[in-house]
């Protein structure tokens, strides 16, 4: 199993930026990703990345604004969020899988470990 600890959430003005971090412990992992859930809405896939970083996937609404990356030496996954919009407001969850099966890894079932979530609030 993989334990995930998130940080970097907070309050930001529309157009601003935040960088989320997700540090893993307990074991190595392959696929990593981010999901988000706004109040009263279902969980939504945001981004995913392969172990090597060579393959990434994004939901259409964040393409060109968000970037997922990882530093395997630090066992950490990042989500850089630029040009934030009020509709990006949600609790963001990082997720990891022990292996890297064929992608695109956009479903919760593609991941076996989850972080506790970090709140991102974008004011207008």
mmCIF file of N, CA, C and O in Angstrom, residues 43-118:
data_model
loop_
_atom_site.group_PDB
_atom_site.id
_atom_site.type_symbol
_atom_site.label_atom_id
_atom_site.label_comp_id
_atom_site.label_asym_id
_atom_site.label_seq_id
_atom_site.Cartn_x
_atom_site.Cartn_y
_atom_site.Cartn_z
ATOM 1 N N UNK A 43 -17.184 13.324 -8.025
ATOM 2 C CA UNK A 43 -15.749 13.399 -8.213
ATOM 3 C C UNK A 43 -15.416 13.452 -9.700
ATOM 4 O O UNK A 43 -16.032 12.766 -10.517
ATOM 5 N N UNK A 44 -14.421 14.276 -10.049
ATOM 6 C CA UNK A 44 -14.042 14.500 -11.434
ATOM 7 C C UNK A 44 -12.553 14.247 -11.617
ATOM 8 O O UNK A 44 -11.731 14.746 -10.851
ATOM 9 N N UNK A 45 -12.213 13.500 -12.639
ATOM 10 C CA UNK A 45 -10.816 13.316 -12.994
ATOM 11 C C UNK A 45 -10.199 14.636 -13.428
ATOM 12 O O UNK A 45 -10.830 15.411 -14.148
ATOM 13 N N UNK A 46 -8.953 14.891 -13.012
ATOM 14 C CA UNK A 46 -8.250 16.110 -13.384
ATOM 15 C C UNK A 46 -7.029 15.810 -14.248
ATOM 16 O O UNK A 46 -6.891 16.342 -15.347
ATOM 17 N N UNK A 47 -6.123 14.970 -13.751
ATOM 18 C CA UNK A 47 -4.876 14.703 -14.460
ATOM 19 C C UNK A 47 -4.270 13.397 -13.975
ATOM 20 O O UNK A 47 -4.521 12.956 -12.850
ATOM 21 N N UNK A 48 -3.455 12.773 -14.810
ATOM 22 C CA UNK A 48 -2.741 11.552 -14.443
ATOM 23 C C UNK A 48 -1.396 11.520 -15.148
ATOM 24 O O UNK A 48 -1.202 12.166 -16.186
ATOM 25 N N UNK A 49 -0.468 10.738 -14.594
ATOM 26 C CA UNK A 49 0.886 10.664 -15.124
ATOM 27 C C UNK A 49 1.447 9.265 -14.924
ATOM 28 O O UNK A 49 1.179 8.611 -13.916
ATOM 29 N N UNK A 50 2.223 8.800 -15.885
ATOM 30 C CA UNK A 50 2.867 7.506 -15.783
ATOM 31 C C UNK A 50 4.081 7.580 -14.867
ATOM 32 O O UNK A 50 4.518 8.656 -14.454
ATOM 33 N N UNK A 51 4.655 6.416 -14.540
ATOM 34 C CA UNK A 51 5.803 6.377 -13.648
ATOM 35 C C UNK A 51 6.961 7.204 -14.190
ATOM 36 O O UNK A 51 7.622 7.937 -13.442
ATOM 37 N N UNK A 52 7.221 7.095 -15.478
ATOM 38 C CA UNK A 52 8.340 7.805 -16.087
ATOM 39 C C UNK A 52 8.043 9.271 -16.348
ATOM 40 O O UNK A 52 8.969 10.046 -16.606
ATOM 41 N N UNK A 53 6.771 9.645 -16.297
ATOM 42 C CA UNK A 53 6.381 10.991 -16.676
ATOM 43 C C UNK A 53 6.189 11.165 -18.165
ATOM 44 O O UNK A 53 5.833 12.262 -18.610
ATOM 45 N N UNK A 54 6.405 10.110 -18.930
ATOM 46 C CA UNK A 54 6.313 10.212 -20.373
ATOM 47 C C UNK A 54 4.903 10.272 -20.915
ATOM 48 O O UNK A 54 4.713 10.680 -22.066
ATOM 49 N N UNK A 55 3.928 9.867 -20.119
ATOM 50 C CA UNK A 55 2.530 9.904 -20.540
ATOM 51 C C UNK A 55 1.721 10.686 -19.527
ATOM 52 O O UNK A 55 1.793 10.410 -18.328
ATOM 53 N N UNK A 56 0.958 11.660 -19.996
ATOM 54 C CA UNK A 56 0.085 12.446 -19.136
ATOM 55 C C UNK A 56 -1.291 12.567 -19.767
ATOM 56 O O UNK A 56 -1.435 12.515 -20.992
ATOM 57 N N UNK A 57 -2.305 12.763 -18.913
ATOM 58 C CA UNK A 57 -3.678 12.922 -19.359
ATOM 59 C C UNK A 57 -4.330 14.019 -18.537
ATOM 60 O O UNK A 57 -4.066 14.154 -17.339
ATOM 61 N N UNK A 58 -5.198 14.804 -19.191
ATOM 62 C CA UNK A 58 -5.882 15.906 -18.532
ATOM 63 C C UNK A 58 -7.339 15.955 -18.967
ATOM 64 O O UNK A 58 -7.662 15.652 -20.114
ATOM 65 N N UNK A 59 -8.193 16.373 -18.047
ATOM 66 C CA UNK A 59 -9.549 16.684 -18.427
ATOM 67 C C UNK A 59 -9.523 17.954 -19.277
ATOM 68 O O UNK A 59 -8.677 18.839 -19.079
ATOM 69 N N UNK A 60 -10.425 18.049 -20.247
ATOM 70 C CA UNK A 60 -10.378 19.154 -21.202
ATOM 71 C C UNK A 60 -10.411 20.530 -20.534
ATOM 72 O O UNK A 60 -9.758 21.473 -21.002
ATOM 73 N N UNK A 61 -11.132 20.666 -19.448
ATOM 74 C CA UNK A 61 -11.321 21.964 -18.829
ATOM 75 C C UNK A 61 -10.050 22.549 -18.212
ATOM 76 O O UNK A 61 -10.009 23.744 -17.913
ATOM 77 N N UNK A 62 -9.008 21.738 -18.007
ATOM 78 C CA UNK A 62 -7.780 22.243 -17.394
ATOM 79 C C UNK A 62 -6.599 22.224 -18.347
ATOM 80 O O UNK A 62 -5.509 22.697 -17.979
ATOM 81 N N UNK A 63 -6.770 21.721 -19.547
ATOM 82 C CA UNK A 63 -5.667 21.671 -20.508
ATOM 83 C C UNK A 63 -5.145 23.071 -20.802
ATOM 84 O O UNK A 63 -5.912 23.996 -21.029
ATOM 85 N N UNK A 64 -3.835 23.211 -20.785
ATOM 86 C CA UNK A 64 -3.208 24.502 -21.000
ATOM 87 C C UNK A 64 -3.072 25.335 -19.753
ATOM 88 O O UNK A 64 -2.368 26.356 -19.779
ATOM 89 N N UNK A 65 -3.730 24.943 -18.666
ATOM 90 C CA UNK A 65 -3.655 25.688 -17.409
ATOM 91 C C UNK A 65 -2.978 24.885 -16.297
ATOM 92 O O UNK A 65 -2.252 25.455 -15.485
ATOM 93 N N UNK A 66 -3.242 23.583 -16.239
ATOM 94 C CA UNK A 66 -2.690 22.727 -15.195
ATOM 95 C C UNK A 66 -1.591 21.848 -15.774
ATOM 96 O O UNK A 66 -1.661 21.424 -16.936
ATOM 97 N N UNK A 67 -0.595 21.533 -14.958
ATOM 98 C CA UNK A 67 0.480 20.633 -15.352
ATOM 99 C C UNK A 67 0.752 19.643 -14.233
ATOM 100 O O UNK A 67 1.027 20.046 -13.101
ATOM 101 N N UNK A 68 0.677 18.352 -14.540
ATOM 102 C CA UNK A 68 1.035 17.323 -13.572
ATOM 103 C C UNK A 68 2.481 16.906 -13.821
ATOM 104 O O UNK A 68 2.921 16.804 -14.968
ATOM 105 N N UNK A 69 3.222 16.686 -12.749
ATOM 106 C CA UNK A 69 4.610 16.266 -12.853
ATOM 107 C C UNK A 69 4.961 15.410 -11.644
ATOM 108 O O UNK A 69 4.167 15.291 -10.705
ATOM 109 N N UNK A 70 6.145 14.819 -11.662
ATOM 110 C CA UNK A 70 6.567 14.003 -10.527
ATOM 111 C C UNK A 70 8.078 14.011 -10.403
ATOM 112 O O UNK A 70 8.805 14.197 -11.381
ATOM 113 N N UNK A 71 8.534 13.795 -9.186
ATOM 114 C CA UNK A 71 9.945 13.669 -8.874
ATOM 115 C C UNK A 71 10.096 12.351 -8.133
ATOM 116 O O UNK A 71 9.841 12.275 -6.929
ATOM 117 N N UNK A 72 10.487 11.314 -8.840
ATOM 118 C CA UNK A 72 10.546 9.992 -8.236
ATOM 119 C C UNK A 72 11.617 9.886 -7.147
ATOM 120 O O UNK A 72 11.486 9.078 -6.234
ATOM 121 N N UNK A 73 12.669 10.691 -7.236
ATOM 122 C CA UNK A 73 13.684 10.698 -6.193
ATOM 123 C C UNK A 73 13.111 11.172 -4.866
ATOM 124 O O UNK A 73 13.603 10.794 -3.801
ATOM 125 N N UNK A 74 12.079 12.020 -4.917
ATOM 126 C CA UNK A 74 11.418 12.525 -3.721
ATOM 127 C C UNK A 74 10.090 11.816 -3.446
ATOM 128 O O UNK A 74 9.416 12.149 -2.472
ATOM 129 N N UNK A 75 9.712 10.882 -4.296
ATOM 130 C CA UNK A 75 8.435 10.173 -4.158
ATOM 131 C C UNK A 75 7.271 11.162 -4.048
ATOM 132 O O UNK A 75 6.376 11.005 -3.214
ATOM 133 N N UNK A 76 7.288 12.169 -4.907
ATOM 134 C CA UNK A 76 6.321 13.248 -4.832
ATOM 135 C C UNK A 76 5.723 13.534 -6.199
ATOM 136 O O UNK A 76 6.425 13.523 -7.209
ATOM 137 N N UNK A 77 4.421 13.803 -6.210
ATOM 138 C CA UNK A 77 3.682 14.193 -7.401
ATOM 139 C C UNK A 77 3.184 15.619 -7.206
ATOM 140 O O UNK A 77 2.784 15.997 -6.106
ATOM 141 N N UNK A 78 3.190 16.406 -8.276
ATOM 142 C CA UNK A 78 2.799 17.806 -8.204
ATOM 143 C C UNK A 78 1.671 18.100 -9.179
ATOM 144 O O UNK A 78 1.513 17.447 -10.207
ATOM 145 N N UNK A 79 0.892 19.126 -8.852
ATOM 146 C CA UNK A 79 -0.084 19.675 -9.775
ATOM 147 C C UNK A 79 0.069 21.189 -9.749
ATOM 148 O O UNK A 79 -0.317 21.840 -8.777
ATOM 149 N N UNK A 80 0.654 21.737 -10.806
ATOM 150 C CA UNK A 80 0.779 23.180 -10.949
ATOM 151 C C UNK A 80 -0.486 23.705 -11.605
ATOM 152 O O UNK A 80 -0.835 23.278 -12.710
ATOM 153 N N UNK A 81 -1.161 24.637 -10.946
ATOM 154 C CA UNK A 81 -2.432 25.168 -11.420
ATOM 155 C C UNK A 81 -2.272 26.657 -11.678
ATOM 156 O O UNK A 81 -2.035 27.431 -10.749
ATOM 157 N N UNK A 82 -2.398 27.053 -12.929
ATOM 158 C CA UNK A 82 -2.292 28.451 -13.333
ATOM 159 C C UNK A 82 -3.625 28.935 -13.889
ATOM 160 O O UNK A 82 -4.487 28.144 -14.255
ATOM 161 N N UNK A 83 -3.768 30.253 -13.970
ATOM 162 C CA UNK A 83 -4.987 30.864 -14.506
ATOM 163 C C UNK A 83 -6.237 30.273 -13.876
ATOM 164 O O UNK A 83 -7.189 29.904 -14.560
ATOM 165 N N UNK A 84 -6.232 30.189 -12.565
ATOM 166 C CA UNK A 84 -7.331 29.548 -11.852
ATOM 167 C C UNK A 84 -8.633 30.308 -12.025
ATOM 168 O O UNK A 84 -8.651 31.537 -12.096
ATOM 169 N N UNK A 85 -9.716 29.551 -12.080
ATOM 170 C CA UNK A 85 -11.059 30.076 -12.245
ATOM 171 C C UNK A 85 -11.919 29.675 -11.057
ATOM 172 O O UNK A 85 -11.648 28.668 -10.412
ATOM 173 N N UNK A 86 -12.980 30.432 -10.770
ATOM 174 C CA UNK A 86 -13.859 30.040 -9.663
ATOM 175 C C UNK A 86 -14.392 28.624 -9.798
ATOM 176 O O UNK A 86 -14.582 27.942 -8.783
ATOM 177 N N UNK A 87 -14.621 28.156 -11.006
ATOM 178 C CA UNK A 87 -15.121 26.802 -11.199
ATOM 179 C C UNK A 87 -14.093 25.722 -10.874
ATOM 180 O O UNK A 87 -14.428 24.535 -10.857
ATOM 181 N N UNK A 88 -12.842 26.109 -10.620
ATOM 182 C CA UNK A 88 -11.840 25.161 -10.162
ATOM 183 C C UNK A 88 -11.944 24.885 -8.666
ATOM 184 O O UNK A 88 -11.238 24.010 -8.156
ATOM 185 N N UNK A 89 -12.779 25.627 -7.966
ATOM 186 C CA UNK A 89 -12.945 25.441 -6.529
ATOM 187 C C UNK A 89 -13.441 24.033 -6.234
ATOM 188 O O UNK A 89 -14.458 23.593 -6.767
ATOM 189 N N UNK A 90 -12.709 23.317 -5.387
ATOM 190 C CA UNK A 90 -13.042 21.932 -5.066
ATOM 191 C C UNK A 90 -12.053 21.411 -4.037
ATOM 192 O O UNK A 90 -11.033 22.047 -3.754
ATOM 193 N N UNK A 91 -12.352 20.241 -3.496
ATOM 194 C CA UNK A 91 -11.371 19.484 -2.740
ATOM 195 C C UNK A 91 -10.600 18.628 -3.736
ATOM 196 O O UNK A 91 -11.205 17.887 -4.517
ATOM 197 N N UNK A 92 -9.288 18.737 -3.717
ATOM 198 C CA UNK A 92 -8.437 18.002 -4.640
ATOM 199 C C UNK A 92 -7.800 16.815 -3.933
ATOM 200 O O UNK A 92 -7.245 16.959 -2.838
ATOM 201 N N UNK A 93 -7.871 15.651 -4.557
ATOM 202 C CA UNK A 93 -7.345 14.411 -4.012
ATOM 203 C C UNK A 93 -6.256 13.858 -4.930
ATOM 204 O O UNK A 93 -6.464 13.762 -6.136
ATOM 205 N N UNK A 94 -5.130 13.491 -4.358
ATOM 206 C CA UNK A 94 -4.140 12.768 -5.138
ATOM 207 C C UNK A 94 -4.380 11.274 -4.995
ATOM 208 O O UNK A 94 -4.948 10.803 -4.009
ATOM 209 N N UNK A 95 -3.951 10.525 -5.987
ATOM 210 C CA UNK A 95 -4.167 9.086 -6.020
ATOM 211 C C UNK A 95 -2.958 8.404 -6.648
ATOM 212 O O UNK A 95 -2.247 9.003 -7.458
ATOM 213 N N UNK A 96 -2.742 7.143 -6.279
ATOM 214 C CA UNK A 96 -1.606 6.397 -6.796
ATOM 215 C C UNK A 96 -1.966 4.931 -6.959
ATOM 216 O O UNK A 96 -2.836 4.408 -6.264
ATOM 217 N N UNK A 97 -1.268 4.293 -7.873
ATOM 218 C CA UNK A 97 -1.414 2.871 -8.134
ATOM 219 C C UNK A 97 -0.035 2.232 -8.083
ATOM 220 O O UNK A 97 0.948 2.839 -8.510
ATOM 221 N N UNK A 98 0.039 1.014 -7.565
ATOM 222 C CA UNK A 98 1.321 0.356 -7.402
ATOM 223 C C UNK A 98 2.008 -0.020 -8.694
ATOM 224 O O UNK A 98 3.229 -0.192 -8.717
ATOM 225 N N UNK A 99 1.250 -0.136 -9.752
ATOM 226 C CA UNK A 99 1.788 -0.475 -11.057
ATOM 227 C C UNK A 99 1.319 0.540 -12.078
ATOM 228 O O UNK A 99 0.596 1.479 -11.758
ATOM 229 N N UNK A 100 1.732 0.366 -13.311
ATOM 230 C CA UNK A 100 1.326 1.239 -14.401
ATOM 231 C C UNK A 100 0.737 0.396 -15.524
ATOM 232 O O UNK A 100 1.419 0.065 -16.498
ATOM 233 N N UNK A 101 -0.540 0.038 -15.400
ATOM 234 C CA UNK A 101 -1.200 -0.686 -16.481
ATOM 235 C C UNK A 101 -1.457 0.247 -17.655
ATOM 236 O O UNK A 101 -1.223 1.458 -17.560
ATOM 237 N N UNK A 102 -1.959 -0.274 -18.764
ATOM 238 C CA UNK A 102 -2.268 0.601 -19.899
ATOM 239 C C UNK A 102 -3.212 1.733 -19.502
ATOM 240 O O UNK A 102 -4.169 1.520 -18.744
ATOM 241 N N UNK A 103 -2.941 2.921 -20.022
ATOM 242 C CA UNK A 103 -3.705 4.115 -19.717
ATOM 243 C C UNK A 103 -5.075 4.104 -20.351
ATOM 244 O O UNK A 103 -5.485 3.121 -20.977
ATOM 245 N N UNK A 104 -5.817 5.229 -20.138
ATOM 246 C CA UNK A 104 -5.347 6.560 -19.731
ATOM 247 C C UNK A 104 -5.453 6.872 -18.248
ATOM 248 O O UNK A 104 -5.152 8.008 -17.863
ATOM 249 N N UNK A 105 -5.894 5.944 -17.395
ATOM 250 C CA UNK A 105 -5.963 6.133 -15.950
ATOM 251 C C UNK A 105 -6.814 7.331 -15.550
ATOM 252 O O UNK A 105 -6.367 8.241 -14.822
ATOM 253 N N UNK A 106 -8.034 7.360 -15.984
ATOM 254 C CA UNK A 106 -8.941 8.471 -15.725
ATOM 255 C C UNK A 106 -10.099 8.099 -14.801
ATOM 256 O O UNK A 106 -10.978 8.933 -14.576
ATOM 257 N N UNK A 107 -10.107 6.897 -14.276
ATOM 258 C CA UNK A 107 -11.183 6.425 -13.421
ATOM 259 C C UNK A 107 -10.670 6.182 -12.009
ATOM 260 O O UNK A 107 -9.528 5.780 -11.823
ATOM 261 N N UNK A 108 -11.513 6.393 -10.993
ATOM 262 C CA UNK A 108 -11.083 6.066 -9.624
ATOM 263 C C UNK A 108 -10.612 4.634 -9.462
ATOM 264 O O UNK A 108 -9.685 4.373 -8.689
ATOM 265 N N UNK A 109 -11.209 3.703 -10.206
ATOM 266 C CA UNK A 109 -10.824 2.304 -10.109
ATOM 267 C C UNK A 109 -9.413 2.040 -10.610
ATOM 268 O O UNK A 109 -8.857 0.974 -10.349
ATOM 269 N N UNK A 110 -8.821 2.997 -11.314
ATOM 270 C CA UNK A 110 -7.452 2.849 -11.788
ATOM 271 C C UNK A 110 -6.426 3.085 -10.695
ATOM 272 O O UNK A 110 -5.229 2.878 -10.929
ATOM 273 N N UNK A 111 -6.861 3.507 -9.510
ATOM 274 C CA UNK A 111 -5.960 3.866 -8.423
ATOM 275 C C UNK A 111 -6.346 3.147 -7.140
ATOM 276 O O UNK A 111 -7.524 3.012 -6.820
ATOM 277 N N UNK A 112 -5.346 2.712 -6.388
ATOM 278 C CA UNK A 112 -5.589 1.956 -5.173
ATOM 279 C C UNK A 112 -5.358 2.709 -3.885
ATOM 280 O O UNK A 112 -5.795 2.255 -2.828
ATOM 281 N N UNK A 113 -4.675 3.844 -3.934
ATOM 282 C CA UNK A 113 -4.369 4.635 -2.744
ATOM 283 C C UNK A 113 -4.786 6.075 -2.968
ATOM 284 O O UNK A 113 -4.641 6.602 -4.071
ATOM 285 N N UNK A 114 -5.274 6.716 -1.892
ATOM 286 C CA UNK A 114 -5.804 8.074 -1.985
ATOM 287 C C UNK A 114 -5.328 8.932 -0.830
ATOM 288 O O UNK A 114 -5.176 8.455 0.300
ATOM 289 N N UNK A 115 -5.103 10.210 -1.116
ATOM 290 C CA UNK A 115 -4.792 11.166 -0.069
ATOM 291 C C UNK A 115 -6.039 11.647 0.629
ATOM 292 O O UNK A 115 -7.168 11.290 0.269
ATOM 293 N N UNK A 116 -5.852 12.485 1.650
ATOM 294 C CA UNK A 116 -6.972 12.961 2.458
ATOM 295 C C UNK A 116 -7.722 14.118 1.811
ATOM 296 O O UNK A 116 -8.831 14.444 2.246
ATOM 297 N N UNK A 117 -7.153 14.739 0.805
ATOM 298 C CA UNK A 117 -7.772 15.864 0.135
ATOM 299 C C UNK A 117 -7.276 17.195 0.665
ATOM 300 O O UNK A 117 -6.978 17.338 1.847
ATOM 301 N N UNK A 118 -7.188 18.179 -0.224
ATOM 302 C CA UNK A 118 -6.811 19.530 0.157
ATOM 303 C C UNK A 118 -7.737 20.516 -0.544
ATOM 304 O O UNK A 118 -8.026 20.375 -1.733
#
